[in-house]
PDB file of C-alpha atoms in Angstrom:
ATOM      1  CA  MET V 389     -10.661 -23.764 -64.973  1.00 49.00           C
ATOM      2  CA  VAL V 390     -13.068 -21.301 -66.582  1.00 51.00           C
ATOM      3  CA  ARG V 391     -14.128 -19.335 -63.507  1.00 50.00           C
ATOM      4  CA  LEU V 392     -13.665 -19.296 -59.751  1.00 51.00           C
ATOM      5  CA  THR V 393     -16.142 -17.311 -57.657  1.00 52.00           C
ATOM      6  CA  ARG V 394     -17.518 -17.097 -54.141  1.00 52.00           C
ATOM      7  CA  HIS V 395     -21.306 -17.392 -53.841  1.00 49.00           C
ATOM      8  CA  ARG V 396     -24.205 -19.803 -53.436  1.00 50.00           C
ATOM      9  CA  PRO V 397     -24.079 -23.292 -54.985  1.00 47.00           C
ATOM     10  CA  PRO V 398     -25.514 -23.872 -58.466  1.00 51.00           C
ATOM     11  CA  GLY V 399     -28.759 -25.644 -59.256  1.00 52.00           C
ATOM     12  CA  GLY V 400     -30.526 -25.480 -55.904  1.00 53.00           C
ATOM     13  CA  GLY V 401     -27.721 -26.948 -53.814  1.00 52.00           C
ATOM     14  CA  ALA V 402     -27.877 -24.160 -51.224  1.00 46.00           C
ATOM     15  CA  ALA V 403     -30.643 -25.929 -49.317  1.00 51.00           C
ATOM     16  CA  ARG V 404     -28.644 -29.174 -49.226  1.00 52.00           C
ATOM     17  CA  VAL V 405     -25.152 -27.866 -48.401  1.00 47.00           C
ATOM     18  CA  ARG V 406     -26.010 -26.088 -45.176  1.00 45.00           C
ATOM     19  CA  GLY V 407     -24.877 -25.545 -41.644  1.00 43.00           C
ATOM     20  CA  PRO V 408     -22.031 -23.370 -40.394  1.00 42.00           C
ATOM     21  CA  ASP V 409     -20.261 -23.630 -43.768  1.00 47.00           C
ATOM     22  CA  ARG V 410     -22.571 -21.145 -45.510  1.00 52.00           C
ATOM     23  CA  ALA V 411     -20.134 -19.282 -47.768  1.00 49.00           C
ATOM     24  CA  ARG V 412     -18.957 -21.225 -50.796  1.00 72.00           C
ATOM     25  CA  ARG V 413     -16.165 -21.431 -53.350  1.00 79.00           C
ATOM     26  CA  VAL V 414     -17.666 -22.151 -56.790  1.00 84.00           C
ATOM     27  CA  VAL V 415     -15.550 -23.564 -59.597  1.00 88.00           C
ATOM     28  CA  LEU V 416     -16.691 -23.666 -63.236  1.00 90.00           C
ATOM     29  CA  ARG V 417     -14.695 -26.019 -65.445  1.00 91.00           C
ATOM     30  CA  LEU V 418     -15.048 -27.043 -69.072  1.00 94.00           C
ATOM     31  CA  ARG V 419     -13.959 -30.610 -69.900  1.00 92.00           C
ATOM     32  CA  HIS V 420     -12.938 -31.846 -73.353  1.00 93.00           C
ATOM     33  CA  LEU V 421     -12.683 -35.228 -75.092  1.00 91.00           C
ATOM     34  CA  ASP V 422     -10.560 -35.361 -78.243  1.00 91.00           C
ATOM     35  CA  GLY V 423     -10.459 -31.563 -78.256  1.00 92.00           C
ATOM     36  CA  GLU V 424     -14.253 -31.167 -78.188  1.00 93.00           C
ATOM     37  CA  PRO V 425     -16.070 -29.613 -75.209  1.00 96.00           C
ATOM     38  CA  VAL V 426     -18.335 -32.259 -73.645  1.00 95.00           C
ATOM     39  CA  LEU V 427     -18.897 -31.268 -70.015  1.00 95.00           C
ATOM     40  CA  VAL V 428     -19.539 -28.127 -68.012  1.00 96.00           C
ATOM     41  CA  GLU V 429     -18.809 -28.708 -64.306  1.00 93.00           C
ATOM     42  CA  ARG V 430     -20.185 -26.299 -61.725  1.00 93.00           C
ATOM     43  CA  THR V 431     -18.982 -27.272 -58.270  1.00 91.00           C
ATOM     44  CA  ALA V 432     -19.551 -25.449 -54.995  1.00 90.00           C
ATOM     45  CA  TYR V 433     -17.222 -26.237 -52.105  1.00 90.00           C
ATOM     46  CA  THR V 434     -18.077 -25.403 -48.503  1.00 89.00           C
ATOM     47  CA  ASP V 435     -15.840 -22.882 -46.750  1.00 86.00           C
ATOM     48  CA  TRP V 436     -13.910 -25.464 -44.763  1.00 89.00           C
ATOM     49  CA  VAL V 437     -12.868 -27.088 -48.085  1.00 89.00           C
ATOM     50  CA  ALA V 438     -12.270 -23.846 -50.029  1.00 87.00           C
ATOM     51  CA  PRO V 439      -8.672 -23.212 -48.824  1.00 88.00           C
ATOM     52  CA  ALA V 440      -7.581 -26.655 -50.086  1.00 90.00           C
ATOM     53  CA  VAL V 441      -9.284 -26.007 -53.440  1.00 89.00           C
ATOM     54  CA  ARG V 442      -7.726 -22.540 -53.689  1.00 87.00           C
ATOM     55  CA  ALA V 443      -4.257 -24.046 -53.206  1.00 88.00           C
ATOM     56  CA  LEU V 444      -4.590 -26.286 -56.283  1.00 89.00           C
ATOM     57  CA  PRO V 445      -3.299 -25.286 -59.715  1.00 88.00           C
ATOM     58  CA  ASP V 446      -5.923 -24.204 -62.271  1.00 84.00           C
ATOM     59  CA  ASP V 447      -5.092 -27.215 -64.464  1.00 86.00           C
ATOM     60  CA  CYS V 448      -5.679 -29.750 -61.670  1.00 87.00           C
ATOM     61  CA  VAL V 449      -7.228 -32.844 -63.277  1.00 89.00           C
ATOM     62  CA  SER V 450      -9.217 -34.009 -60.251  1.00 89.00           C
ATOM     63  CA  ILE V 451      -9.961 -31.631 -57.405  1.00 88.00           C
ATOM     64  CA  MET V 452     -11.468 -34.383 -55.236  1.00 87.00           C
ATOM     65  CA  ASP V 453      -8.475 -36.716 -55.688  1.00 90.00           C
ATOM     66  CA  SER V 454      -6.108 -33.834 -54.942  1.00 89.00           C
ATOM     67  CA  ILE V 455      -7.835 -32.611 -51.777  1.00 87.00           C
ATOM     68  CA  ALA V 456      -8.071 -36.207 -50.543  1.00 88.00           C
ATOM     69  CA  ALA V 457      -4.324 -36.751 -51.082  1.00 89.00           C
ATOM     70  CA  ASP V 458      -3.140 -33.282 -50.001  1.00 88.00           C
ATOM     71  CA  ALA V 459      -5.579 -32.348 -47.229  1.00 87.00           C
ATOM     72  CA  GLY V 460      -7.197 -35.627 -46.146  1.00 86.00           C
ATOM     73  CA  MET V 461     -10.661 -34.455 -47.243  1.00 87.00           C
ATOM     74  CA  VAL V 462     -12.167 -37.723 -48.412  1.00 89.00           C
ATOM     75  CA  ALA V 463     -15.660 -38.226 -49.829  1.00 89.00           C
ATOM     76  CA  HIS V 464     -17.279 -41.267 -48.215  1.00 87.00           C
ATOM     77  CA  TYR V 465     -20.881 -40.835 -49.308  1.00 86.00           C
ATOM     78  CA  GLY V 466     -22.636 -39.273 -52.268  1.00 87.00           C
ATOM     79  CA  GLU V 467     -26.154 -38.639 -53.529  1.00 87.00           C
ATOM     80  CA  HIS V 468     -26.668 -38.431 -57.302  1.00 87.00           C
ATOM     81  CA  LEU V 469     -29.589 -37.195 -59.368  1.00 90.00           C
ATOM     82  CA  ILE V 470     -29.478 -37.676 -63.147  1.00 91.00           C
ATOM     83  CA  ASP V 471     -31.901 -35.957 -65.523  1.00 92.00           C
ATOM     84  CA  ALA V 472     -32.052 -34.130 -68.840  1.00 94.00           C
ATOM     85  CA  LEU V 473     -32.529 -30.462 -69.607  1.00 96.00           C
ATOM     86  CA  ALA V 474     -32.271 -27.985 -72.458  1.00 97.00           C
ATOM     87  CA  ALA V 475     -29.030 -26.025 -72.836  1.00 98.00           C
ATOM     88  CA  GLY V 476     -29.223 -22.450 -71.597  1.00 97.00           C
ATOM     89  CA  SER V 477     -27.203 -19.635 -73.160  1.00 97.00           C
ATOM     90  CA  GLU V 478     -24.002 -20.169 -71.147  1.00 95.00           C
ATOM     91  CA  ASP V 479     -23.976 -23.964 -71.523  1.00 97.00           C
ATOM     92  CA  ALA V 480     -24.700 -23.681 -75.250  1.00 98.00           C
ATOM     93  CA  ARG V 481     -21.816 -21.250 -75.721  1.00 97.00           C
ATOM     94  CA  LEU V 482     -19.352 -23.329 -73.702  1.00 96.00           C
ATOM     95  CA  LEU V 483     -20.357 -26.675 -75.227  1.00 97.00           C
ATOM     96  CA  ARG V 484     -20.711 -25.251 -78.755  1.00 97.00           C
ATOM     97  CA  VAL V 485     -24.296 -26.441 -79.206  1.00 97.00           C
ATOM     98  CA  ARG V 486     -27.500 -24.583 -79.994  1.00 97.00           C
ATOM     99  CA  ARG V 487     -29.441 -23.064 -77.148  1.00 98.00           C
ATOM    100  CA  GLY V 488     -32.179 -25.547 -76.227  1.00 98.00           C
ATOM    101  CA  SER V 489     -30.118 -28.595 -77.259  1.00 97.00           C
ATOM    102  CA  PRO V 490     -30.574 -31.598 -74.967  1.00 97.00           C
ATOM    103  CA  LEU V 491     -28.018 -32.048 -72.181  1.00 97.00           C
ATOM    104  CA  LEU V 492     -27.619 -34.829 -69.656  1.00 95.00           C
ATOM    105  CA  ARG V 493     -27.317 -33.388 -66.160  1.00 95.00           C
ATOM    106  CA  GLN V 494     -25.825 -35.101 -63.122  1.00 93.00           C
ATOM    107  CA  ARG V 495     -26.203 -33.326 -59.798  1.00 93.00           C
ATOM    108  CA  TYR V 496     -24.561 -34.716 -56.726  1.00 90.00           C
ATOM    109  CA  LEU V 497     -23.522 -34.031 -53.157  1.00 91.00           C
ATOM    110  CA  THR V 498     -20.533 -35.578 -51.434  1.00 91.00           C
ATOM    111  CA  TYR V 499     -19.968 -35.904 -47.699  1.00 91.00           C
ATOM    112  CA  THR V 500     -17.209 -36.957 -45.323  1.00 90.00           C
ATOM    113  CA  ALA V 501     -17.577 -40.114 -43.227  1.00 89.00           C
ATOM    114  CA  ALA V 502     -18.906 -37.862 -40.439  1.00 91.00           C
ATOM    115  CA  GLY V 503     -21.625 -36.501 -42.743  1.00 89.00           C
ATOM    116  CA  ARG V 504     -20.081 -33.077 -43.304  1.00 90.00           C
ATOM    117  CA  PRO V 505     -20.805 -31.756 -46.825  1.00 91.00           C
ATOM    118  CA  ILE V 506     -17.804 -31.301 -49.112  1.00 90.00           C
ATOM    119  CA  GLU V 507     -19.228 -30.304 -52.476  1.00 91.00           C
ATOM    120  CA  TRP V 508     -22.378 -29.797 -54.533  1.00 91.00           C
ATOM    121  CA  THR V 509     -21.855 -30.391 -58.255  1.00 92.00           C
ATOM    122  CA  ASP V 510     -24.057 -29.717 -61.260  1.00 94.00           C
ATOM    123  CA  ASP V 511     -22.488 -31.364 -64.348  1.00 95.00           C
ATOM    124  CA  ARG V 512     -23.919 -30.891 -67.829  1.00 97.00           C
ATOM    125  CA  TYR V 513     -22.904 -33.226 -70.642  1.00 96.00           C
ATOM    126  CA  ARG V 514     -23.396 -32.800 -74.376  1.00 96.00           C
ATOM    127  CA  ALA V 515     -25.836 -35.365 -75.744  1.00 94.00           C
ATOM    128  CA  GLY V 516     -24.218 -38.561 -76.983  1.00 90.00           C
ATOM    129  CA  THR V 517     -20.913 -38.120 -75.117  1.00 91.00           C
ATOM    130  CA  VAL V 518     -21.330 -40.220 -71.947  1.00 88.00           C
ATOM    131  CA  ALA V 519     -23.268 -43.157 -70.563  1.00 86.00           C
ATOM    132  CA  PHE V 520     -23.991 -43.905 -66.915  1.00 82.00           C
ATOM    133  CA  SER V 521     -24.137 -47.430 -65.510  1.00 81.00           C
ATOM    134  CA  VAL V 522     -26.109 -48.123 -62.332  1.00 74.00           C
ATOM    135  CA  SER V 523     -25.930 -51.450 -60.517  1.00 73.00           C
ATOM    136  CA  ASN V 524     -28.317 -52.622 -57.832  1.00 67.00           C
ATOM    137  CA  SER V 525     -29.348 -55.798 -56.075  1.00 68.00           C
ATOM    138  CA  ALA V 526     -32.137 -57.122 -53.883  1.00 63.00           C
ATOM    139  CA  ALA V 527     -29.728 -57.065 -50.925  1.00 68.00           C
ATOM    140  CA  ALA V 528     -28.784 -53.404 -51.352  1.00 64.00           C
ATOM    141  CA  ALA V 529     -30.970 -51.381 -53.706  1.00 57.00           C
ATOM    142  CA  PRO V 530     -30.346 -47.660 -53.106  1.00 61.00           C
ATOM    143  CA  LEU V 531     -31.852 -46.761 -56.486  1.00 57.00           C
ATOM    144  CA  GLU V 532     -34.880 -44.452 -56.304  1.00 60.00           C
ATOM    145  CA  ARG V 533     -37.040 -43.137 -59.129  1.00 57.00           C
ATOM    146  CA  HIS V 534     -38.714 -39.718 -58.992  1.00 58.00           C
ATOM    147  CA  ALA V 535     -41.074 -38.013 -61.423  1.00 56.00           C
ATOM    148  CA  GLY V 536     -39.491 -35.021 -63.132  1.00 57.00           C
ATOM    149  CA  PRO V 537     -40.812 -31.472 -62.821  1.00 61.00           C
ATOM    150  CA  GLY V 538     -44.294 -31.192 -64.258  1.00 60.00           C
ATOM    151  CA  VAL V 539     -44.835 -34.970 -64.399  1.00 53.00           C
ATOM    152  CA  ALA V 540     -47.792 -36.293 -62.411  1.00 54.00           C
ATOM    153  CA  GLY V 541     -47.106 -39.212 -60.069  1.00 49.00           C
ATOM    154  CA  ARG V 542     -48.608 -42.601 -60.730  1.00 44.00           C
TER     155      ARG V 542
END
């Protein structure tokens, strides 16, 4: 774990993770593959989840698996948004890339079966380190496409 703070969620998640659970626990983690930094995770947990997160050791491999097993807080639904952006100063320093280098960003929200928000995550991957696979079908096609910022609709 790089940093643990208490404030608003990263990357615009404040509007999505709302309700009585306004205060947040934010965790910043740096993930490595073969000793190289490849992922900066910024995750905000709602207050009702924060005590379970606080109880975990700093070197916990999977916070979500741990809080599901230890506290029964299970994610049943998630919304993901995947896009690209240029590395800012902090991401560049942590990932050991130049400022402005391309990063793949995955933002997502997870909810309980009752629809209560658990977490808002903003993950940033170094270019060339991961691939995402999305499956869909005519029977169940939850895939949506949205124009990025500054891109006119068709």
